Tab-separated table of C-alpha atoms and ligand atoms in Angstrom:
chain	number	residue	atom	x	y	z
A	1	UNK	CA	290.523	-137.066	161.102
A	2	UNK	CA	289.196	-136.791	157.559
A	3	UNK	CA	287.502	-139.768	155.905
A	4	UNK	CA	288.820	-140.160	152.363
A	5	UNK	CA	287.951	-142.357	149.449
A	6	UNK	CA	290.817	-143.436	147.188
A	7	UNK	CA	290.872	-145.192	143.812
A	8	UNK	CA	293.608	-147.739	143.055
A	9	UNK	CA	294.341	-149.091	139.591
A	10	UNK	CA	296.995	-151.132	137.803
A	11	UNK	CA	297.272	-152.435	134.237
A	12	UNK	CA	300.998	-153.120	134.012
A	13	UNK	CA	303.161	-155.831	135.542
A	14	UNK	CA	301.614	-158.098	138.164
A	15	UNK	CA	298.451	-156.039	138.470
A	16	UNK	CA	296.802	-157.538	141.542
A	17	UNK	CA	300.187	-157.752	143.269
A	18	UNK	CA	300.718	-154.022	142.590
A	19	UNK	CA	297.401	-153.236	144.282
A	20	UNK	CA	298.381	-155.440	147.228
A	21	UNK	CA	301.712	-153.598	147.510
A	22	UNK	CA	299.928	-150.218	147.484
A	23	UNK	CA	297.472	-151.422	150.151
A	24	UNK	CA	300.404	-152.599	152.277
A	25	UNK	CA	302.003	-149.144	152.029
A	26	UNK	CA	298.758	-147.333	152.841
A	27	UNK	CA	298.253	-149.709	155.745
A	28	UNK	CA	301.652	-148.983	157.253
A	29	UNK	CA	301.738	-145.224	156.548
A	30	UNK	CA	302.169	-143.447	159.896
A	31	UNK	CA	299.621	-140.713	159.068
A	32	UNK	CA	296.970	-142.944	157.490
A	33	UNK	CA	294.405	-145.136	159.215
A	34	UNK	CA	293.451	-147.786	156.689
A	35	UNK	CA	289.772	-148.701	157.077
A	36	UNK	CA	288.531	-150.837	154.156
A	37	UNK	CA	289.459	-152.106	150.730
A	38	UNK	CA	286.963	-153.128	148.060
A	39	UNK	CA	287.383	-156.164	145.858
A	40	UNK	CA	289.548	-155.678	142.762
A	41	UNK	CA	287.439	-155.285	139.608
A	42	UNK	CA	288.862	-156.351	136.258
A	43	UNK	CA	287.886	-153.571	133.836
A	44	UNK	CA	288.660	-152.556	130.267
A	45	UNK	CA	290.828	-149.423	130.033
A	46	UNK	CA	288.964	-146.177	129.402
A	47	UNK	CA	290.696	-143.864	126.898
A	48	UNK	CA	294.434	-143.800	126.269
A	49	UNK	CA	296.500	-145.628	123.641
A	50	UNK	CA	294.946	-148.655	121.932
A	51	UNK	CA	295.940	-152.188	122.936
A	52	UNK	CA	296.328	-151.493	126.645
A	53	UNK	CA	295.863	-154.313	129.100
A	54	UNK	CA	292.761	-154.516	131.315
A	55	UNK	CA	292.950	-152.856	134.721
A	56	UNK	CA	292.433	-154.122	138.180
A	57	UNK	CA	290.602	-151.302	139.938
A	58	UNK	CA	289.786	-151.028	143.622
A	59	UNK	CA	288.695	-148.410	146.150
A	60	UNK	CA	290.029	-147.811	149.651
A	61	UNK	CA	288.510	-146.000	152.579
A	62	UNK	CA	291.038	-144.303	154.855
A	63	UNK	CA	291.149	-141.719	157.612
A	64	UNK	CA	293.947	-139.205	157.929
A	65	UNK	CA	295.121	-136.016	159.611
A	66	UNK	CA	297.051	-135.071	156.468
A	67	UNK	CA	295.793	-132.076	154.531
A	68	UNK	CA	294.553	-132.888	151.011
A	69	UNK	CA	297.776	-131.682	149.331
A	70	UNK	CA	299.875	-133.653	151.837
A	71	UNK	CA	297.780	-136.755	151.214
A	72	UNK	CA	298.209	-136.316	147.476
A	73	UNK	CA	301.995	-136.143	147.952
A	74	UNK	CA	301.914	-139.287	150.086
A	75	UNK	CA	299.999	-141.069	147.300
A	76	UNK	CA	302.449	-139.863	144.635
A	77	UNK	CA	305.349	-141.098	146.766
A	78	UNK	CA	303.771	-144.561	147.022
A	79	UNK	CA	303.250	-144.576	143.239
A	80	UNK	CA	306.926	-143.726	142.712
A	81	UNK	CA	308.108	-146.337	145.214
A	82	UNK	CA	306.081	-148.951	143.345
A	83	UNK	CA	307.738	-148.075	140.050
A	84	UNK	CA	305.199	-145.836	138.343
A	85	UNK	CA	306.754	-143.887	135.492
A	86	UNK	CA	304.597	-141.027	134.248
A	87	UNK	CA	305.130	-140.951	130.505
A	88	UNK	CA	302.199	-140.701	128.129
A	89	UNK	CA	298.835	-139.340	129.225
A	90	UNK	CA	296.400	-142.218	130.019
A	91	UNK	CA	299.204	-144.676	129.284
A	92	UNK	CA	299.582	-148.027	131.066
A	93	UNK	CA	300.479	-147.789	134.730
A	94	UNK	CA	301.952	-150.094	137.319
A	95	UNK	CA	299.974	-148.265	139.952
A	96	UNK	CA	297.597	-145.335	139.979
A	97	UNK	CA	296.375	-143.838	143.255
A	98	UNK	CA	293.680	-141.152	143.009
A	99	UNK	CA	292.036	-139.108	145.709
A	100	UNK	CA	288.303	-139.327	144.963
A	101	UNK	CA	286.693	-137.714	148.005
A	102	UNK	CA	288.206	-135.933	151.013
A	103	UNK	CA	285.418	-135.710	153.589
A	104	UNK	CA	283.062	-132.906	152.521
A	105	UNK	CA	285.911	-130.783	151.120
A	106	UNK	CA	285.585	-128.987	147.789
A	107	UNK	CA	288.967	-127.754	146.550
A	108	UNK	CA	289.993	-126.537	143.138
A	109	UNK	CA	293.565	-125.393	142.620
A	110	UNK	CA	296.294	-125.976	140.058
A	111	UNK	CA	297.641	-128.702	142.352
A	112	UNK	CA	294.536	-130.504	143.546
A	113	UNK	CA	290.878	-130.962	142.711
A	114	UNK	CA	288.554	-132.746	145.136
A	115	UNK	CA	286.076	-134.302	144.630
A	116	UNK	CA	287.792	-135.960	141.702
A	117	UNK	CA	286.392	-134.111	138.654
A	118	UNK	CA	285.418	-137.251	136.731
A	119	UNK	CA	284.295	-139.464	139.606
A	120	UNK	CA	280.586	-139.240	138.695
A	121	UNK	CA	281.230	-140.679	135.193
A	122	UNK	CA	283.657	-143.469	136.115
A	123	UNK	CA	282.027	-146.826	136.669
A	124	UNK	CA	285.454	-148.390	137.257
A	125	UNK	CA	285.912	-146.168	140.342
A	126	UNK	CA	282.276	-145.996	141.517
A	127	UNK	CA	281.601	-149.759	141.377
A	128	UNK	CA	284.377	-150.709	143.846
A	129	UNK	CA	283.744	-147.542	145.897
A	130	UNK	CA	280.078	-148.491	146.308
A	131	UNK	CA	281.103	-151.793	147.891
A	132	UNK	CA	282.817	-150.054	150.792
A	133	UNK	CA	281.359	-146.526	150.967
A	134	UNK	CA	277.964	-146.453	149.225
A	135	UNK	CA	276.745	-143.666	151.541
A	136	UNK	CA	279.754	-141.348	151.132
A	137	UNK	CA	278.240	-138.060	149.860
A	138	UNK	CA	279.749	-136.239	146.900
A	139	UNK	CA	279.766	-132.736	148.387
A	140	UNK	CA	279.378	-130.943	145.051
A	141	UNK	CA	276.740	-133.142	143.441
A	142	UNK	CA	275.027	-133.904	146.777
A	143	UNK	CA	274.529	-137.514	145.811
A	144	UNK	CA	275.985	-140.592	147.443
A	145	UNK	CA	278.561	-142.782	145.728
A	146	UNK	CA	275.896	-145.496	145.440
A	147	UNK	CA	273.459	-143.090	143.774
A	148	UNK	CA	276.121	-141.912	141.326
A	149	UNK	CA	276.796	-145.513	140.331
A	150	UNK	CA	273.089	-146.291	139.944
A	151	UNK	CA	272.745	-143.302	137.576
A	152	UNK	CA	275.341	-144.698	135.131
A	153	UNK	CA	274.339	-146.858	132.169
A	154	UNK	CA	274.888	-150.597	132.808
A	155	UNK	CA	278.305	-152.066	131.919
A	156	UNK	CA	278.813	-153.227	128.332
A	157	UNK	CA	277.975	-156.905	127.786
A	158	UNK	CA	281.607	-157.684	126.871
A	159	UNK	CA	283.085	-156.068	130.022
A	160	UNK	CA	285.222	-158.575	131.963
A	161	UNK	CA	283.354	-160.031	134.907
A	162	UNK	CA	285.993	-160.897	137.488
A	163	UNK	CA	286.388	-159.623	141.023
A	164	UNK	CA	289.257	-160.443	143.341
A	165	UNK	CA	288.754	-160.412	147.111
A	166	UNK	CA	291.358	-160.204	149.832
A	167	UNK	CA	288.987	-159.751	152.767
A	168	UNK	CA	287.526	-163.008	154.191
A	169	UNK	CA	284.425	-161.260	155.545
A	170	UNK	CA	283.686	-159.465	152.266
A	171	UNK	CA	284.206	-162.695	150.346
A	172	UNK	CA	281.819	-164.561	152.635
A	173	UNK	CA	279.211	-161.777	152.525
A	174	UNK	CA	279.346	-161.760	148.713
A	175	UNK	CA	278.749	-165.514	148.437
A	176	UNK	CA	275.932	-165.400	151.000
A	177	UNK	CA	274.360	-162.537	149.059
A	178	UNK	CA	274.548	-164.515	145.800
A	179	UNK	CA	272.883	-167.462	147.529
A	180	UNK	CA	270.100	-165.193	148.808
A	181	UNK	CA	269.550	-164.067	145.196
A	182	UNK	CA	269.011	-167.737	144.317
A	183	UNK	CA	272.283	-168.148	142.432
A	184	UNK	CA	274.096	-171.473	142.501
A	185	UNK	CA	277.742	-171.032	143.434
A	186	UNK	CA	280.605	-173.327	142.415
A	187	UNK	CA	283.996	-173.334	144.143
A	188	UNK	CA	287.471	-174.270	142.891
A	189	UNK	CA	290.106	-174.140	145.668
A	190	UNK	CA	293.682	-173.867	144.355
A	191	UNK	CA	297.184	-172.928	145.449
A	192	UNK	CA	297.757	-170.968	142.218
A	193	UNK	CA	300.457	-171.727	139.614
A	194	UNK	CA	297.488	-172.710	137.509
A	195	UNK	CA	297.584	-175.039	134.525
A	196	UNK	CA	295.043	-176.635	132.192
A	197	UNK	CA	293.999	-179.009	134.985
A	198	UNK	CA	292.812	-176.110	137.145
A	199	UNK	CA	291.182	-174.467	134.137
A	200	UNK	CA	289.206	-177.663	133.528
A	201	UNK	CA	287.987	-177.523	137.148
A	202	UNK	CA	286.693	-173.976	136.554
A	203	UNK	CA	284.986	-175.068	133.333
A	204	UNK	CA	283.429	-177.983	135.161
A	205	UNK	CA	282.214	-175.684	137.942
A	206	UNK	CA	280.735	-173.359	135.292
A	207	UNK	CA	278.568	-176.216	134.076
A	208	UNK	CA	277.307	-176.888	137.594
A	209	UNK	CA	276.806	-173.327	138.860
A	210	UNK	CA	275.788	-169.784	137.845
A	211	UNK	CA	278.738	-168.146	139.595
A	212	UNK	CA	282.197	-169.648	139.937
A	213	UNK	CA	284.559	-168.674	142.742
A	214	UNK	CA	288.181	-169.795	142.899
A	215	UNK	CA	290.690	-169.419	145.707
A	216	UNK	CA	294.428	-168.934	145.406
A	217	UNK	CA	296.248	-169.586	148.665
A	218	UNK	CA	299.535	-171.395	149.161
A	219	UNK	CA	298.546	-173.020	152.427
A	220	UNK	CA	301.550	-173.196	154.781
A	221	UNK	CA	300.049	-175.809	157.106
A	222	UNK	CA	299.988	-178.533	154.447
A	223	UNK	CA	303.734	-178.306	153.772
A	224	UNK	CA	306.235	-180.198	155.908
A	225	UNK	CA	309.359	-178.453	157.278
A	226	UNK	CA	311.572	-179.755	154.433
A	227	UNK	CA	309.043	-179.276	151.650
A	228	UNK	CA	308.754	-176.603	148.958
A	229	UNK	CA	306.473	-174.026	150.640
A	230	UNK	CA	308.940	-171.148	150.135
A	231	UNK	CA	309.737	-171.977	146.530
A	232	UNK	CA	306.209	-173.076	145.538
A	233	UNK	CA	305.545	-171.164	142.276
A	234	UNK	CA	303.555	-167.956	142.749
A	235	UNK	CA	302.202	-166.630	139.444
A	236	UNK	CA	299.298	-164.396	140.467
A	237	UNK	CA	298.881	-162.302	137.320
A	238	UNK	CA	298.875	-165.221	134.900
A	239	UNK	CA	296.608	-167.173	137.281
A	240	UNK	CA	294.062	-164.353	137.258
A	241	UNK	CA	294.239	-164.148	133.460
A	242	UNK	CA	293.608	-167.901	133.200
A	243	UNK	CA	290.704	-167.723	135.647
A	244	UNK	CA	289.103	-164.770	133.828
A	245	UNK	CA	289.454	-166.533	130.473
A	246	UNK	CA	287.898	-169.728	131.873
A	247	UNK	CA	284.822	-167.810	133.059
A	248	UNK	CA	285.586	-167.570	136.766
A	249	UNK	CA	283.701	-164.684	138.419
A	250	UNK	CA	285.180	-164.340	141.910
A	251	UNK	CA	288.676	-165.032	143.200
A	252	UNK	CA	289.732	-165.093	146.847
A	253	UNK	CA	293.419	-164.352	147.521
A	254	UNK	CA	293.628	-164.095	151.310
A	255	UNK	CA	296.664	-163.103	153.328
A	256	UNK	CA	298.109	-165.883	155.478
A	257	UNK	CA	297.503	-163.711	158.563
A	258	UNK	CA	293.786	-163.519	157.746
A	259	UNK	CA	293.508	-167.297	157.417
A	260	UNK	CA	295.749	-168.088	160.382
A	261	UNK	CA	295.504	-165.027	162.652
A	262	UNK	CA	297.529	-164.879	165.872
A	263	UNK	CA	296.112	-167.413	168.313
A	264	UNK	CA	294.790	-169.737	165.578
A	265	UNK	CA	294.858	-173.205	167.124
A	266	UNK	CA	291.946	-175.274	165.790
A	267	UNK	CA	292.781	-178.012	163.259
A	268	UNK	CA	290.756	-180.746	161.608
A	269	UNK	CA	291.791	-184.265	162.617
A	270	UNK	CA	291.664	-185.927	159.184
A	271	UNK	CA	289.777	-189.192	158.602
A	272	UNK	CA	291.346	-192.680	158.455
A	273	UNK	CA	291.740	-192.524	154.679
A	274	UNK	CA	294.431	-189.874	155.275
A	275	UNK	CA	296.696	-192.349	157.059
A	276	UNK	CA	298.331	-194.547	154.372
A	277	UNK	CA	300.434	-193.448	151.358
A	278	UNK	CA	300.743	-189.624	151.487
A	279	UNK	CA	299.858	-189.784	155.162
A	280	UNK	CA	303.017	-191.825	155.805
A	281	UNK	CA	305.288	-189.811	153.481
A	282	UNK	CA	303.967	-186.371	154.399
A	283	UNK	CA	302.962	-186.433	158.069
A	284	UNK	CA	300.634	-183.550	158.897
A	285	UNK	CA	299.877	-182.821	155.230
A	286	UNK	CA	296.222	-183.850	155.316
A	287	UNK	CA	295.665	-182.138	158.657
A	288	UNK	CA	296.667	-178.917	156.880
A	289	UNK	CA	294.597	-179.721	153.784
A	290	UNK	CA	291.463	-180.656	155.745
A	291	UNK	CA	291.773	-177.544	157.914
A	292	UNK	CA	292.182	-175.104	155.048
A	293	UNK	CA	289.510	-176.766	152.910
A	294	UNK	CA	286.991	-176.668	155.760
A	295	UNK	CA	287.872	-173.032	156.407
A	296	UNK	CA	287.464	-172.187	152.710
A	297	UNK	CA	284.095	-173.965	152.729
A	298	UNK	CA	283.087	-171.652	155.628
A	299	UNK	CA	284.344	-168.502	153.946
A	300	UNK	CA	282.986	-169.409	150.509
A	301	UNK	CA	279.793	-171.313	151.287
A	302	UNK	CA	279.288	-172.618	147.766
A	303	UNK	CA	276.789	-175.264	146.657
A	304	UNK	CA	279.386	-177.379	144.895
A	305	UNK	CA	283.203	-177.650	144.971
A	306	UNK	CA	285.363	-179.205	142.242
A	307	UNK	CA	288.591	-181.079	142.997
A	308	UNK	CA	290.914	-182.946	140.644
A	309	UNK	CA	291.354	-186.722	140.780
A	310	UNK	CA	295.075	-186.197	140.322
A	311	UNK	CA	295.219	-185.640	144.114
A	312	UNK	CA	293.182	-188.788	144.640
A	313	UNK	CA	293.824	-189.283	148.351
A	314	UNK	CA	293.123	-185.605	149.029
A	315	UNK	CA	289.791	-186.011	147.257
A	316	UNK	CA	288.868	-188.995	149.445
A	317	UNK	CA	289.912	-187.114	152.591
A	318	UNK	CA	287.731	-184.138	151.628
A	319	UNK	CA	284.738	-186.306	150.682
A	320	UNK	CA	284.944	-188.165	153.998
A	321	UNK	CA	285.353	-184.941	155.999
A	322	UNK	CA	282.343	-183.371	154.267
A	323	UNK	CA	280.223	-186.467	154.987
A	324	UNK	CA	281.411	-186.906	158.582
A	325	UNK	CA	281.023	-183.247	159.543
A	326	UNK	CA	277.802	-182.724	157.519
A	327	UNK	CA	279.301	-179.820	155.571
A	328	UNK	CA	276.532	-178.596	153.229
A	329	UNK	CA	278.519	-178.756	149.995
A	330	UNK	CA	278.640	-181.241	147.130
A	331	UNK	CA	282.168	-182.424	146.315
A	332	UNK	CA	282.657	-183.190	142.629
A	333	UNK	CA	285.634	-185.195	141.357
A	334	UNK	CA	287.047	-184.078	138.001
A	335	UNK	CA	289.319	-186.192	135.777
A	336	UNK	CA	293.081	-185.680	135.740
A	337	UNK	CA	294.185	-183.544	132.799
A	338	UNK	CA	297.270	-184.898	131.035
A	339	UNK	CA	299.805	-183.565	128.570
A	340	UNK	CA	299.601	-185.163	125.113
A	341	UNK	CA	302.306	-187.676	126.130
A	342	UNK	CA	300.461	-188.725	129.292
A	343	UNK	CA	302.231	-186.667	131.989
A	344	UNK	CA	299.653	-185.619	134.585
A	345	UNK	CA	299.503	-181.829	134.774
A	346	UNK	CA	300.887	-180.453	138.022
A	347	UNK	CA	302.094	-177.071	139.237
A	348	UNK	CA	305.321	-178.827	140.203
A	349	UNK	CA	306.033	-179.995	136.628
A	350	UNK	CA	307.616	-176.592	136.045
A	351	UNK	CA	310.465	-177.611	138.375
A	352	UNK	CA	311.469	-180.415	135.941
A	353	UNK	CA	314.394	-180.066	133.540
A	354	UNK	CA	313.708	-181.404	130.039
A	355	UNK	CA	315.575	-184.647	130.846
A	356	UNK	CA	313.590	-185.039	134.086
A	357	UNK	CA	310.347	-184.346	132.246
A	358	UNK	CA	311.173	-187.268	129.968
A	359	UNK	CA	311.890	-189.474	132.999
A	360	UNK	CA	308.621	-188.357	134.627
A	361	UNK	CA	306.655	-190.026	131.820
A	362	UNK	CA	307.490	-193.321	133.504
A	363	UNK	CA	304.800	-192.609	136.125
A	364	UNK	CA	301.868	-192.560	133.691
A	365	UNK	CA	303.457	-195.418	131.707
A	366	UNK	CA	303.747	-197.571	134.825
A	367	UNK	CA	300.076	-196.889	135.589
A	368	UNK	CA	299.136	-197.812	132.013
A	369	UNK	CA	301.181	-200.996	132.410
A	370	UNK	CA	299.241	-201.872	135.579
A	371	UNK	CA	295.990	-201.317	133.708
A	372	UNK	CA	297.144	-203.511	130.814
A	373	UNK	CA	298.176	-206.303	133.196
A	374	UNK	CA	294.824	-206.240	134.978
A	375	UNK	CA	292.972	-206.184	131.641
A	376	UNK	CA	294.907	-209.241	130.567
A	377	UNK	CA	293.780	-211.114	133.701
A	378	UNK	CA	296.613	-210.543	136.192
A	379	UNK	CA	295.218	-210.365	139.727
A	380	UNK	CA	298.313	-210.651	141.861
A	381	UNK	CA	299.003	-207.197	143.270
A	382	UNK	CA	302.660	-207.984	144.056
A	383	UNK	CA	303.259	-208.951	140.419
A	384	UNK	CA	301.626	-205.758	139.145
A	385	UNK	CA	303.427	-203.525	141.647
A	386	UNK	CA	306.716	-205.262	140.733
A	387	UNK	CA	306.178	-204.506	137.040
A	388	UNK	CA	305.373	-200.865	137.826
A	389	UNK	CA	308.462	-200.447	140.003
A	390	UNK	CA	310.610	-201.956	137.271
A	391	UNK	CA	309.329	-199.398	134.763
A	392	UNK	CA	310.184	-196.554	137.151
A	393	UNK	CA	313.636	-197.974	137.814
A	394	UNK	CA	314.284	-198.415	134.092
A	395	UNK	CA	313.653	-194.668	133.759
A	396	UNK	CA	316.264	-194.166	136.519
A	397	UNK	CA	313.654	-193.087	139.044
A	398	UNK	CA	315.138	-194.404	142.249
A	399	UNK	CA	313.437	-192.435	144.986
A	400	UNK	CA	310.073	-194.145	144.978
A	401	UNK	CA	307.877	-193.189	147.951
A	402	UNK	CA	305.227	-195.759	147.087
A	403	UNK	CA	303.714	-197.825	144.317
A	404	UNK	CA	300.417	-199.155	145.601
A	405	UNK	CA	297.232	-200.904	144.596
A	406	UNK	CA	294.384	-199.979	146.877
A	407	UNK	CA	290.668	-199.916	147.489
A	408	UNK	CA	289.381	-196.750	145.748
A	409	UNK	CA	287.345	-195.603	148.789
A	410	UNK	CA	289.357	-196.566	151.867
A	411	UNK	CA	292.777	-196.740	150.141
A	412	UNK	CA	293.416	-199.969	152.080
A	413	UNK	CA	296.100	-201.991	150.287
A	414	UNK	CA	294.935	-204.750	147.902
A	415	UNK	CA	296.752	-208.037	147.582
A	416	UNK	CA	294.410	-209.415	144.907
A	417	UNK	CA	292.913	-207.278	142.173
A	418	UNK	CA	289.500	-208.899	142.053
A	419	UNK	CA	287.471	-205.738	142.720
A	420	UNK	CA	287.689	-202.099	141.597
A	421	UNK	CA	291.208	-200.971	142.393
A	422	UNK	CA	293.226	-197.795	142.154
A	423	UNK	CA	296.938	-197.763	141.385
A	424	UNK	CA	298.907	-194.907	142.950
A	425	UNK	CA	302.503	-193.748	142.632
A	426	UNK	CA	304.584	-191.132	144.415
A	427	UNK	CA	308.202	-190.707	143.365
A	428	UNK	CA	310.919	-188.127	143.168
A	429	UNK	CA	312.204	-187.173	139.724
A	430	UNK	CA	315.379	-185.255	140.437
A	431	UNK	CA	314.318	-183.212	143.449
A	432	UNK	CA	310.686	-182.901	142.350
A	433	UNK	CA	308.120	-185.092	144.052
A	434	UNK	CA	305.362	-186.194	141.678
A	435	UNK	CA	302.189	-188.195	142.266
A	436	UNK	CA	299.828	-189.871	139.839
A	437	UNK	CA	297.093	-192.514	139.922
A	438	UNK	CA	294.783	-194.506	137.723
A	439	UNK	CA	291.594	-196.484	138.347
A	440	UNK	CA	292.295	-199.912	136.906
A	441	UNK	CA	289.934	-201.415	134.372
A	442	UNK	CA	287.667	-203.943	135.960
A	443	UNK	CA	288.397	-207.493	134.978
A	444	UNK	CA	284.981	-209.223	134.717
B	501	LIG	O1	294.947	-179.270	145.773
B	501	LIG	C1	295.345	-178.158	146.163
B	501	LIG	O2	295.737	-177.296	145.392
B	501	LIG	C2	295.368	-177.862	147.652
B	501	LIG	O3	295.716	-178.966	148.390
B	501	LIG	C3	294.036	-177.240	148.157
B	501	LIG	C4	292.891	-178.238	148.021
B	501	LIG	C5	293.725	-175.987	147.402
B	501	LIG	C6	294.159	-176.903	149.649
B	501	LIG	O4	295.191	-176.001	149.871
């Protein structure tokens, strides 16, 4: 079997998804043993027409019995299957698969040249290749891939600085390495479909850390059987653009089978604060959340993790879990980001029709009403909850899961608002379930 180093690149369509599709095809090719994939590096295009999008570049280490020309044909076939159209030279490409090194072979023919003739001058290929095959020797230049990279000038200061990881072990090793270098790492776990709320979490993490890592994983175990796991919006390319623009440095996009491999059977029993409210409406939800969050904390051992207050009960569950299980991470709560008219930002808002979006405003208005009542001296929780429910009903929101006033730490229900209190709502607008909350002004 020959060990081969491949370069993968995409700067058209859903770029990271294109790389994932190519990896999948390499992985299942009958004549290829897939060994390792690097992280995906966001890089400016080199050469070609002006105005091209940035690339995601990666390197893969494989073993194969195919001859070099056969391997090249297999790579071309994968490119074609994934929709690559060869038009202009150096033009944008959905997927580009290059053979960089084929064992110690040196071949120069009209059909194939290995080692790749420009490998030694391409940072965008050498940087990912060094992650997975630093010691692979370039048979012509007699230098390793790592040495070739070290000989290049450093990247330009304005080069994008984002790397995307699929491998849990590589992600973990990278964070541990950063910690050893004395860097402070911030973490923003997400399920993707990012909006300004997520972006604000990344910005917050940037202020608290030198390196910011985000995760994008639609976690199946926190969805109930009749919930929206299948249709949950998946917008990887625009998510990665938003993360890069917000100054995120590392993104983890694991496969479900890497997070929950066959035989996975250990779950976190969530704390008592998980029981009321969402715990009643979405049985099992917080078991899934606590399990994935703890696993992400293991795989991305950051110093600090930022979560939005929009998912208030989730935040309390995570804080309690971290304290109870002595997880060495600081959990930071970040304010809910709202649209100009008060609607709390949520990935699920995109399900709303324009009429439903109008109706949905009743949630933040009902919370504002509760705040106004408390500020004016009302202490009777039943009266306040009644006024909030009325506002929802007036907006023709009939499926109300709960309207509650509760203790901000334990989420135990309040009957009298004579101490700090949080108001929480969960309701269905059309078929979309929305939640929102507000800490009520203290009435001295
Ligand atoms: O809040 C979310 O997006 C998710 O519940 C989280 C924390 C990323 C776990 O999947």
